[in-house]
CSV table of C-alpha atoms and ligand atoms in Angstrom, one decimal:
chain,number,residue,atom,x,y,z
A,1,MET,CA,35.6,-71.7,-28.8
A,2,LYS,CA,33.7,-68.5,-29.3
A,3,VAL,CA,35.1,-65.4,-27.6
A,4,LEU,CA,33.8,-61.9,-27.3
A,5,LEU,CA,35.7,-58.9,-26.6
A,6,VAL,CA,34.2,-55.6,-25.5
A,7,GLY,CA,35.7,-52.4,-26.7
A,8,SER,CA,36.8,-50.3,-29.7
A,9,GLY,CA,40.1,-48.7,-29.2
A,10,GLY,CA,43.8,-49.4,-29.9
A,11,ARG,CA,44.1,-51.7,-26.9
A,12,GLU,CA,41.2,-53.8,-28.2
A,13,HIS,CA,42.5,-54.0,-31.6
A,14,ALA,CA,45.7,-55.4,-30.2
A,15,LEU,CA,43.8,-57.7,-27.9
A,16,ALA,CA,41.6,-59.0,-30.9
A,17,TRP,CA,44.8,-59.4,-33.1
A,18,ALA,CA,46.5,-61.6,-30.2
A,19,LEU,CA,43.2,-63.7,-29.5
A,20,ALA,CA,42.8,-64.2,-33.3
A,21,ALA,CA,46.0,-66.0,-33.2
A,22,SER,CA,44.8,-68.6,-30.7
A,23,PRO,CA,44.7,-72.2,-31.5
A,24,LEU,CA,41.8,-72.4,-29.2
A,25,LEU,CA,39.7,-69.9,-31.3
A,26,SER,CA,36.8,-70.8,-33.7
A,27,ARG,CA,35.4,-67.3,-33.8
A,28,LEU,CA,36.2,-63.9,-32.5
A,29,PHE,CA,33.5,-61.2,-31.9
A,30,VAL,CA,34.3,-57.6,-31.1
A,31,ALA,CA,31.6,-55.1,-29.7
A,32,PRO,CA,31.5,-52.5,-31.1
A,33,GLY,CA,35.1,-52.6,-32.6
A,34,ASN,CA,36.3,-50.4,-35.3
A,35,ALA,CA,37.5,-50.5,-39.1
A,36,GLY,CA,41.0,-52.2,-38.0
A,37,ILE,CA,39.3,-54.7,-35.8
A,38,ALA,CA,37.1,-55.7,-38.6
A,39,GLY,CA,40.0,-57.2,-40.3
A,40,VAL,CA,40.6,-59.7,-37.6
A,41,ALA,CA,37.2,-60.4,-35.9
A,42,ASP,CA,33.5,-60.0,-36.6
A,43,CYS,CA,32.2,-56.5,-35.3
A,44,VAL,CA,29.0,-56.5,-33.6
A,45,PRO,CA,27.4,-53.2,-33.5
A,46,ILE,CA,26.5,-53.1,-29.8
A,47,ALA,CA,28.0,-50.1,-27.5
A,48,ALA,CA,30.5,-51.0,-24.8
A,49,SER,CA,28.3,-49.3,-22.4
A,50,ASP,CA,24.9,-51.4,-23.2
A,51,PHE,CA,25.4,-54.2,-20.6
A,52,PRO,CA,22.2,-55.9,-21.4
A,53,ARG,CA,22.4,-56.1,-24.9
A,54,LEU,CA,26.2,-57.3,-24.6
A,55,VAL,CA,25.0,-60.1,-22.1
A,56,GLY,CA,22.1,-61.0,-24.5
A,57,PHE,CA,24.3,-61.5,-27.4
A,58,ALA,CA,26.9,-63.6,-25.6
A,59,VAL,CA,24.0,-65.9,-24.4
A,60,GLU,CA,22.3,-66.3,-27.8
A,61,THR,CA,25.6,-66.7,-29.6
A,62,GLY,CA,26.8,-69.3,-27.2
A,63,ILE,CA,30.1,-67.3,-26.2
A,64,ASP,CA,32.4,-69.3,-24.3
A,65,PHE,CA,34.7,-66.7,-22.9
A,66,ALA,CA,34.3,-62.8,-22.8
A,67,VAL,CA,37.3,-60.4,-22.3
A,68,ILE,CA,36.7,-56.7,-21.4
A,69,GLY,CA,38.9,-54.1,-22.5
A,70,ALA,CA,38.4,-50.9,-20.8
A,71,ASP,CA,38.0,-49.9,-17.1
A,72,ALA,CA,34.5,-48.0,-17.3
A,73,GLN,CA,33.0,-51.4,-18.1
A,74,LEU,CA,34.9,-53.5,-15.3
A,75,VAL,CA,34.3,-50.8,-12.8
A,76,GLY,CA,30.6,-50.7,-13.9
A,77,GLY,CA,30.1,-54.3,-13.3
A,78,LEU,CA,30.2,-56.0,-16.8
A,79,TRP,CA,32.3,-58.9,-15.5
A,80,ASP,CA,29.6,-59.6,-12.9
A,81,ALA,CA,26.7,-59.2,-15.5
A,82,PHE,CA,28.4,-61.8,-17.8
A,83,GLU,CA,29.0,-64.3,-15.0
A,84,ALA,CA,25.5,-64.0,-13.5
A,85,ALA,CA,24.3,-65.0,-17.2
A,86,GLY,CA,26.6,-68.1,-17.2
A,87,ILE,CA,29.2,-66.6,-19.4
A,88,ARG,CA,32.6,-67.0,-18.4
A,89,ALA,CA,34.8,-63.8,-18.4
A,90,LEU,CA,38.2,-62.2,-17.5
A,91,GLY,CA,37.7,-60.0,-14.6
A,92,PRO,CA,38.0,-58.1,-12.3
A,93,SER,CA,34.8,-58.0,-10.5
A,94,LYS,CA,33.2,-54.7,-10.0
A,95,ALA,CA,34.2,-55.1,-6.3
A,96,ALA,CA,37.8,-55.8,-7.0
A,97,ALA,CA,37.8,-53.0,-9.7
A,98,VAL,CA,37.5,-50.4,-7.0
A,99,LEU,CA,41.3,-50.8,-7.0
A,100,GLU,CA,41.0,-48.4,-10.2
A,101,GLY,CA,37.6,-46.8,-9.6
A,102,SER,CA,38.7,-45.3,-6.2
A,103,LYS,CA,41.9,-43.5,-5.5
A,104,GLY,CA,41.3,-43.1,-1.9
A,105,PHE,CA,40.6,-47.0,-1.4
A,106,VAL,CA,43.8,-47.6,-2.8
A,107,LYS,CA,45.7,-45.3,-0.8
A,108,ASP,CA,44.3,-46.3,2.3
A,109,LEU,CA,45.0,-50.1,1.3
A,110,CYS,CA,48.9,-49.2,0.4
A,111,ALA,CA,49.1,-47.7,3.7
A,112,GLN,CA,47.9,-50.8,5.5
A,113,ALA,CA,49.9,-53.0,3.5
A,114,GLY,CA,53.0,-51.1,3.7
A,115,ILE,CA,53.3,-50.4,0.0
A,116,PRO,CA,55.3,-47.3,-1.0
A,117,THR,CA,53.4,-44.4,-2.2
A,118,ALA,CA,53.0,-40.5,-1.9
A,119,ALA,CA,52.0,-39.0,1.3
A,120,TYR,CA,48.3,-38.3,1.2
A,121,ARG,CA,45.0,-37.6,3.0
A,122,ARG,CA,41.4,-38.0,1.7
A,123,PHE,CA,38.9,-35.0,1.9
A,124,ARG,CA,35.1,-34.6,1.6
A,125,ALA,CA,35.4,-30.7,1.9
A,126,PRO,CA,37.4,-28.1,0.5
A,127,GLU,CA,39.0,-25.9,3.4
A,128,PRO,CA,40.7,-28.9,5.2
A,129,ALA,CA,42.0,-30.3,1.8
A,130,LYS,CA,43.4,-26.7,1.1
A,131,ALA,CA,45.0,-26.3,4.5
A,132,PHE,CA,46.5,-30.1,3.9
A,133,ALA,CA,48.1,-29.0,0.5
A,134,ASP,CA,49.3,-25.9,2.1
A,135,SER,CA,51.4,-28.1,4.7
A,136,LEU,CA,52.8,-30.1,1.8
A,137,GLY,CA,54.0,-27.2,-0.4
A,138,TRP,CA,53.9,-27.0,-4.3
A,139,PRO,CA,53.7,-28.6,-6.6
A,140,VAL,CA,51.1,-30.7,-5.1
A,141,VAL,CA,48.7,-33.2,-6.6
A,142,ILE,CA,44.9,-33.1,-6.2
A,143,LYS,CA,43.1,-36.0,-7.5
A,144,ALA,CA,39.2,-36.3,-7.7
A,145,ASP,CA,37.9,-39.7,-6.8
A,146,GLY,CA,36.3,-42.0,-9.1
A,147,LEU,CA,37.2,-42.5,-12.9
A,148,ALA,CA,37.6,-39.5,-14.9
A,149,ALA,CA,39.2,-41.0,-18.1
A,150,GLY,CA,42.7,-40.3,-17.0
A,151,LYS,CA,42.0,-36.6,-16.6
A,152,GLY,CA,41.1,-36.6,-12.9
A,153,VAL,CA,44.5,-35.4,-11.7
A,154,ILE,CA,45.8,-31.8,-11.3
A,155,ILE,CA,49.3,-31.1,-10.5
A,156,ALA,CA,49.1,-27.5,-8.9
A,157,ALA,CA,52.3,-25.6,-9.0
A,158,SER,CA,51.2,-22.8,-6.3
A,159,LYS,CA,48.7,-21.9,-3.8
A,160,ALA,CA,46.4,-20.5,-6.1
A,161,GLU,CA,46.4,-23.2,-8.2
A,162,SER,CA,45.7,-25.8,-5.6
A,163,ASP,CA,43.0,-23.8,-4.3
A,164,LYS,CA,41.4,-23.6,-7.6
A,165,ALA,CA,41.7,-27.1,-8.3
A,166,ILE,CA,40.3,-28.1,-5.0
A,167,ASP,CA,37.1,-25.9,-5.5
A,168,PHE,CA,36.9,-26.9,-9.1
A,169,MET,CA,36.6,-30.7,-7.9
A,170,PHE,CA,34.2,-30.1,-5.2
A,171,GLU,CA,31.9,-28.0,-7.6
A,172,GLY,CA,31.8,-31.2,-9.6
A,173,GLY,CA,34.2,-30.1,-12.5
A,174,PHE,CA,35.3,-33.5,-13.4
A,175,GLY,CA,31.8,-35.3,-12.6
A,176,ASN,CA,30.7,-35.4,-16.4
A,177,LEU,CA,33.8,-37.0,-17.8
A,178,VAL,CA,32.5,-40.6,-17.2
A,179,ASP,CA,29.1,-41.4,-16.3
A,180,LEU,CA,29.0,-44.6,-13.9
A,181,GLY,CA,25.7,-43.9,-12.4
A,182,ALA,CA,24.7,-43.2,-8.7
A,183,SER,CA,26.8,-46.1,-7.5
A,184,ALA,CA,30.1,-44.8,-8.9
A,185,PRO,CA,32.7,-44.2,-6.0
A,186,GLY,CA,33.6,-40.6,-5.6
A,187,ARG,CA,32.4,-37.6,-7.2
A,188,THR,CA,32.5,-35.9,-3.6
A,189,GLU,CA,35.7,-37.0,-2.4
A,190,ILE,CA,39.4,-35.8,-3.3
A,191,VAL,CA,42.7,-37.0,-2.4
A,192,VAL,CA,45.5,-34.4,-1.9
A,193,GLU,CA,49.1,-35.9,-2.2
A,194,GLU,CA,52.8,-35.4,-2.2
A,195,PHE,CA,54.2,-34.7,-5.6
A,196,MET,CA,56.9,-37.4,-6.5
A,197,THR,CA,59.6,-36.7,-8.7
A,198,GLY,CA,61.2,-39.4,-11.0
A,199,GLU,CA,60.5,-41.5,-14.1
A,200,GLU,CA,57.2,-43.1,-14.8
A,201,ALA,CA,56.8,-46.8,-15.8
A,202,SER,CA,54.3,-49.3,-15.8
A,203,PHE,CA,54.2,-53.1,-15.0
A,204,PHE,CA,51.6,-55.6,-15.7
A,205,ALA,CA,50.6,-58.7,-14.0
A,206,LEU,CA,47.9,-61.4,-14.6
A,207,SER,CA,46.0,-62.7,-11.3
A,208,ASP,CA,43.6,-65.5,-11.0
A,209,GLY,CA,42.7,-64.4,-7.5
A,210,ARG,CA,45.3,-66.4,-5.7
A,211,HIS,CA,48.3,-66.7,-7.9
A,212,ALA,CA,49.6,-63.8,-10.2
A,213,ILE,CA,52.4,-64.0,-12.9
A,214,ALA,CA,54.3,-61.3,-14.0
A,215,LEU,CA,53.5,-60.0,-17.8
A,216,ALA,CA,55.9,-57.1,-18.7
A,217,GLY,CA,56.8,-53.8,-18.4
A,218,ALA,CA,56.5,-50.6,-20.6
A,219,GLN,CA,56.7,-46.9,-20.7
A,220,ASP,CA,54.0,-44.7,-21.9
A,221,HIS,CA,54.3,-40.9,-23.0
A,222,LYS,CA,51.3,-39.1,-21.4
A,223,ARG,CA,51.9,-35.5,-22.3
A,224,VAL,CA,50.6,-34.3,-26.0
A,225,GLY,CA,53.8,-32.5,-27.2
A,226,ASP,CA,57.4,-33.4,-27.9
A,227,GLY,CA,59.6,-33.3,-24.9
A,228,ASP,CA,56.6,-34.1,-22.6
A,229,VAL,CA,54.9,-30.6,-22.7
A,230,GLY,CA,51.2,-29.8,-22.7
A,231,PRO,CA,48.3,-31.4,-21.3
A,232,ASN,CA,48.0,-35.2,-20.2
A,233,THR,CA,46.3,-37.5,-22.7
A,234,GLY,CA,45.4,-41.3,-22.7
A,235,GLY,CA,48.9,-42.1,-23.9
A,236,MET,CA,50.8,-40.7,-27.2
A,237,GLY,CA,53.2,-43.7,-27.5
A,238,ALA,CA,54.9,-46.4,-25.8
A,239,TYR,CA,57.6,-49.1,-25.9
A,240,SER,CA,58.1,-52.1,-24.0
A,241,PRO,CA,60.4,-53.6,-22.3
A,242,ALA,CA,61.3,-50.1,-20.7
A,243,PRO,CA,64.7,-50.0,-19.7
A,244,VAL,CA,64.1,-48.2,-16.8
A,245,LEU,CA,62.6,-51.1,-15.2
A,246,THR,CA,65.6,-53.4,-14.7
A,247,PRO,CA,65.1,-56.9,-13.7
A,248,ALA,CA,65.7,-56.1,-10.0
A,249,LEU,CA,63.1,-53.3,-10.3
A,250,GLU,CA,60.6,-55.8,-12.0
A,251,ALA,CA,61.0,-58.2,-9.2
A,252,ILE,CA,60.3,-55.5,-6.7
A,253,ALA,CA,57.2,-54.8,-8.6
A,254,MET,CA,55.9,-58.1,-8.0
A,255,GLU,CA,57.3,-58.7,-4.5
A,256,LYS,CA,56.6,-55.3,-2.8
A,257,PHE,CA,53.8,-53.8,-4.9
A,258,ILE,CA,51.6,-56.5,-6.6
A,259,ARG,CA,51.7,-59.7,-4.3
A,260,PRO,CA,51.0,-57.5,-1.1
A,261,THR,CA,48.2,-55.7,-3.0
A,262,LEU,CA,46.7,-59.0,-4.1
A,263,ALA,CA,46.7,-60.5,-0.7
A,264,ALA,CA,45.4,-57.2,0.9
A,265,LEU,CA,42.3,-57.3,-1.5
A,266,ALA,CA,41.8,-61.2,-0.9
A,267,ALA,CA,42.0,-60.4,2.8
A,268,ARG,CA,39.0,-58.0,2.2
A,269,GLY,CA,36.9,-60.8,0.4
A,270,MET,CA,37.7,-59.0,-3.1
A,271,ALA,CA,40.0,-61.4,-4.4
A,272,TYR,CA,41.0,-60.0,-7.9
A,273,MET,CA,41.2,-61.9,-11.2
A,274,GLY,CA,42.3,-60.1,-14.2
A,275,ILE,CA,44.8,-57.9,-15.7
A,276,LEU,CA,46.7,-55.7,-13.0
A,277,TYR,CA,48.3,-52.3,-14.2
A,278,LEU,CA,50.9,-51.1,-11.9
A,279,GLY,CA,51.9,-47.5,-12.5
A,280,LEU,CA,55.1,-46.6,-10.7
A,281,MET,CA,57.2,-43.6,-10.3
A,282,ILE,CA,61.2,-44.5,-10.1
A,283,THR,CA,62.1,-42.0,-7.4
A,284,LYS,CA,65.6,-41.4,-5.9
A,285,HIS,CA,64.1,-43.0,-2.6
A,286,GLY,CA,62.9,-46.0,-4.8
A,287,PRO,CA,59.6,-47.1,-6.6
A,288,LYS,CA,56.6,-45.6,-5.4
A,289,LEU,CA,53.1,-46.4,-6.3
A,290,VAL,CA,51.1,-43.7,-8.7
A,291,GLU,CA,48.1,-45.8,-9.5
A,292,TYR,CA,46.6,-49.2,-10.2
A,293,ASN,CA,44.6,-50.0,-13.2
A,294,CYS,CA,42.4,-53.0,-13.7
A,295,ARG,CA,43.1,-53.7,-17.3
A,296,PHE,CA,45.8,-53.4,-19.9
A,297,GLY,CA,47.1,-49.8,-20.7
A,298,ASP,CA,46.2,-47.8,-23.8
A,299,PRO,CA,48.9,-47.9,-25.7
A,300,GLU,CA,51.0,-50.2,-23.3
A,301,ALA,CA,48.9,-53.3,-24.6
A,302,GLN,CA,49.9,-52.4,-28.2
A,303,VAL,CA,53.7,-52.9,-27.3
A,304,LEU,CA,53.1,-55.7,-24.9
A,305,LEU,CA,51.0,-58.1,-26.9
A,306,PRO,CA,53.4,-58.1,-30.0
A,307,ARG,CA,56.3,-59.3,-27.7
A,308,LEU,CA,54.1,-62.2,-26.4
A,309,LYS,CA,55.1,-65.7,-27.8
A,310,SER,CA,52.5,-67.7,-25.9
A,311,ASP,CA,48.9,-68.1,-26.3
A,312,LEU,CA,47.1,-64.9,-24.9
A,313,LEU,CA,43.6,-66.7,-24.9
A,314,THR,CA,44.9,-69.9,-22.9
A,315,ALA,CA,46.5,-67.5,-20.2
A,316,LEU,CA,43.4,-65.3,-19.6
A,317,ILE,CA,41.2,-68.7,-19.4
A,318,ALA,CA,43.8,-70.0,-16.9
A,319,ALA,CA,43.3,-66.6,-14.8
A,320,ARG,CA,39.4,-67.0,-15.0
A,321,ASP,CA,39.9,-70.4,-13.8
A,322,GLY,CA,42.3,-70.1,-11.0
A,323,MET,CA,44.7,-71.9,-12.8
A,324,LEU,CA,47.8,-69.7,-12.8
A,325,GLY,CA,49.7,-71.8,-10.2
A,326,ASP,CA,52.3,-73.1,-12.4
A,327,PHE,CA,51.7,-71.1,-15.6
A,328,ASP,CA,54.7,-69.6,-17.6
A,329,LEU,CA,54.5,-67.2,-20.5
A,330,ARG,CA,57.4,-66.5,-22.9
A,331,TRP,CA,58.3,-63.0,-24.3
A,332,SER,CA,60.4,-61.8,-27.4
A,333,PRO,CA,63.4,-60.1,-26.2
A,334,GLU,CA,62.9,-57.4,-29.0
A,335,THR,CA,61.7,-54.0,-28.2
A,336,ALA,CA,58.0,-53.2,-29.6
A,337,LEU,CA,57.3,-49.2,-29.9
A,338,THR,CA,54.2,-47.6,-31.0
A,339,VAL,CA,53.4,-44.1,-32.1
A,340,VAL,CA,49.9,-42.8,-31.6
A,341,MET,CA,48.6,-40.7,-34.5
A,342,CYS,CA,45.7,-38.4,-33.4
A,343,ASN,CA,43.1,-36.0,-34.9
A,344,LYS,CA,43.8,-32.3,-34.5
A,345,GLY,CA,42.2,-31.0,-31.1
A,346,TYR,CA,43.2,-34.1,-29.1
A,347,PRO,CA,43.0,-34.3,-26.1
A,348,GLY,CA,40.6,-31.6,-26.2
A,349,THR,CA,37.5,-32.0,-28.9
A,350,PRO,CA,39.0,-33.5,-31.8
A,351,GLU,CA,38.2,-32.8,-35.7
A,352,LYS,CA,36.7,-36.0,-37.2
A,353,GLY,CA,35.7,-37.6,-40.3
A,354,HIS,CA,38.8,-37.1,-42.8
A,355,VAL,CA,39.8,-39.9,-45.1
A,356,ILE,CA,43.1,-41.9,-44.2
A,357,SER,CA,45.6,-42.9,-46.9
A,358,GLY,CA,48.7,-45.0,-47.2
A,359,LEU,CA,47.7,-47.5,-44.6
A,360,GLU,CA,48.7,-50.4,-46.8
A,361,GLU,CA,51.9,-49.1,-47.7
A,362,ALA,CA,53.0,-48.5,-44.2
A,363,ALA,CA,51.7,-52.1,-43.1
A,364,LYS,CA,54.2,-53.6,-45.8
A,365,ILE,CA,57.4,-52.2,-43.4
A,366,SER,CA,59.2,-55.1,-41.8
A,367,GLY,CA,58.0,-55.5,-38.1
A,368,VAL,CA,55.1,-53.1,-38.7
A,369,THR,CA,51.7,-53.7,-37.2
A,370,ILE,CA,49.0,-50.9,-37.3
A,371,PHE,CA,46.4,-51.0,-34.6
A,372,HIS,CA,43.2,-48.8,-35.1
A,373,ALA,CA,42.1,-46.8,-32.2
A,374,GLY,CA,39.6,-44.4,-33.6
A,375,THR,CA,38.5,-45.5,-37.1
A,376,GLU,CA,35.5,-46.7,-39.2
A,377,TRP,CA,34.7,-47.7,-42.7
A,378,ARG,CA,32.6,-45.2,-44.9
A,379,GLY,CA,31.9,-46.9,-48.3
A,380,ASP,CA,35.4,-48.4,-49.3
A,381,GLU,CA,37.4,-45.6,-47.4
A,382,ILE,CA,38.6,-45.6,-43.8
A,383,ILE,CA,37.8,-42.5,-42.0
A,384,ALA,CA,39.5,-41.0,-38.7
A,385,THR,CA,36.9,-40.9,-36.0
A,386,GLY,CA,38.6,-40.8,-32.8
A,387,GLY,CA,40.9,-38.3,-30.9
A,388,ARG,CA,43.5,-41.2,-31.0
A,389,VAL,CA,43.3,-42.6,-34.5
A,390,LEU,CA,45.9,-45.1,-35.1
A,391,ASP,CA,48.9,-46.8,-33.2
A,392,VAL,CA,51.7,-47.6,-35.6
A,393,THR,CA,53.7,-50.4,-33.9
A,394,ALA,CA,57.2,-52.0,-34.7
A,395,LEU,CA,59.1,-54.5,-33.3
A,396,GLY,CA,63.1,-54.2,-33.4
A,397,ALA,CA,66.1,-55.6,-32.2
A,398,THR,CA,66.8,-52.2,-30.2
A,399,VAL,CA,64.6,-49.2,-29.1
A,400,ALA,CA,66.4,-47.4,-32.1
A,401,GLU,CA,65.4,-50.2,-34.7
A,402,ALA,CA,61.8,-50.2,-33.4
A,403,GLN,CA,61.5,-46.5,-33.4
A,404,ALA,CA,62.9,-46.0,-36.9
A,405,ARG,CA,60.5,-48.6,-38.5
A,406,ALA,CA,57.5,-47.1,-36.7
A,407,TYR,CA,58.2,-43.5,-38.0
A,408,GLU,CA,59.0,-45.1,-41.3
A,409,ALA,CA,55.5,-46.4,-41.3
A,410,VAL,CA,53.8,-43.4,-39.8
A,411,ARG,CA,55.4,-41.0,-42.7
A,412,CYS,CA,53.3,-43.2,-45.2
A,413,ILE,CA,50.0,-42.2,-43.4
A,414,HIS,CA,48.2,-39.2,-43.9
A,415,TRP,CA,44.8,-37.3,-43.2
A,416,ASP,CA,43.8,-33.9,-42.9
A,417,GLY,CA,44.3,-32.8,-39.4
A,418,CYS,CA,46.7,-35.7,-38.2
A,419,PHE,CA,49.4,-35.2,-35.9
A,420,TYR,CA,51.7,-37.3,-33.8
A,421,ARG,CA,54.6,-36.9,-31.5
A,422,SER,CA,58.0,-37.2,-33.1
A,423,ASP,CA,60.0,-38.3,-30.1
A,424,ILE,CA,58.5,-41.5,-28.8
A,425,GLY,CA,61.2,-43.7,-27.2
A,426,TRP,CA,63.3,-40.8,-26.1
A,427,ARG,CA,64.1,-41.6,-22.4
A,428,ALA,CA,65.1,-45.2,-23.4
A,429,LEU,CA,67.3,-43.8,-26.3
A,430,LYS,CA,69.1,-41.2,-23.8
A,431,ARG,CA,70.0,-44.1,-21.4
B,501,AMP,P1,46.7,-40.9,-12.0
B,501,AMP,O1,45.4,-40.9,-12.8
B,501,AMP,O2,46.7,-41.3,-10.6
B,501,AMP,O3,47.5,-42.1,-12.8
B,501,AMP,O4,47.6,-39.9,-12.5
B,501,AMP,C1,47.7,-39.3,-13.8
B,501,AMP,C2,49.0,-38.8,-14.0
B,501,AMP,O5,49.6,-37.8,-12.9
B,501,AMP,C3,50.2,-39.8,-13.6
B,501,AMP,O6,50.5,-40.8,-14.4
B,501,AMP,C4,51.4,-39.1,-13.3
B,501,AMP,O7,52.1,-38.7,-14.3
B,501,AMP,C5,50.9,-37.8,-12.5
B,501,AMP,N1,50.9,-38.1,-11.1
B,501,AMP,C6,49.7,-38.7,-10.4
B,501,AMP,N2,50.1,-38.5,-9.1
B,501,AMP,C7,51.2,-38.1,-8.9
B,501,AMP,C8,52.2,-37.8,-7.8
B,501,AMP,N3,51.9,-38.1,-6.5
B,501,AMP,N4,53.5,-37.2,-8.1
B,501,AMP,C9,53.9,-36.8,-9.5
B,501,AMP,N5,53.0,-37.0,-10.4
B,501,AMP,C10,51.7,-37.6,-10.3
B,502,LIG,N1,48.1,-45.3,-21.1
B,502,LIG,C1,47.7,-45.1,-19.7
B,502,LIG,C2,46.5,-45.9,-19.3
B,502,LIG,O1,46.2,-46.5,-20.0
B,502,LIG,O2,46.0,-45.7,-18.4
């Protein structure tokens, strides 16, 4: 079977690595890929945003199945474009990807389906939004509708901050982060919501539109600095399983969040097929929804997939074909932990282009796999080209063992301007 994977980050390297192990696979193409992905697949120089060329390549090459890594392409309708050209692909469709694309839509859906989440209201003008923020008190959460590369949320600590955040969003302050074209939801709408206190965790499921199966849970580290300080990022490290997600909470995640959400979408004629990422806040009043994403997390995929003992490709095809009814996946009980190594400047504008050393030595450490997030070959050297550059991942019998192995590997690797958090796993270790 010929498979095309779309994307170029660490999540896509982990996906490519897992797909490459499938007994169903004859050839794996990744567009556009990166230096690490080139070790397990054929990289095709087509940008993930170039839908016509991706579809053209898939048709010409006789691709049997396509996998789309990132939200921007799913929300932008790449699944629909592949399927319209006769290429089977893992969704969701553009219509169902609204679950990630519009925060206001999700909040309304939760309210109607009785799914626990923060109190909220949607606004199209600044003055009523400010009055509602005042009524909630501070901190208060202000969210731009539409995709904003994980940066569309402002947690305002005072009236001055929430007023400023609301004005900023209505002036289009986040509008330039992800360009989805005129059809993108949002830009002119914001959600103002209650601030929830607790520990965040994510849980993943796979749906075929009618049936859903649980995948596994993980915990990300969103802030750039040790001790969870500094600006939000796409994720600085993760581990799976997350001890905060007890088996009882995982059951609640499926029964009280994922299944009612899928049922509500199906009832609206938007049956959801694909990976479903549930972001939860474990508050003292129980788990509440923070967000849904329509794809694997990055770097959560880098810790989920090394624990998956069953064939990923078989499962994704079963999801596409509506065959998850009696599907079962096997998972390793080990912990996987990943440390994201970044370029100086991230999550702002990173410094790029320095040569990376020590990759081979790091990869020799027992249990370690290095996923590339932002790298390129330059001659016979690998250079750091992204904000997030490498995801150094290790399996271990415990969180402590996985952490020790991952950091041993991290210490082998160097380039000018490299930095990383030195405390990935701290919440799990504190328990
Ligand atoms: P989102 O894009 O909705 O995932 O929000 C980004 C991050 O903002 C989340 O991962 C949380 O850390 C934080 N966040 C979002 N909504 C809330 C909320 N209502 N209360 C507390 N933190 C929140
Ligand atoms: N790591 C968070 C995300 O993928 O959205």
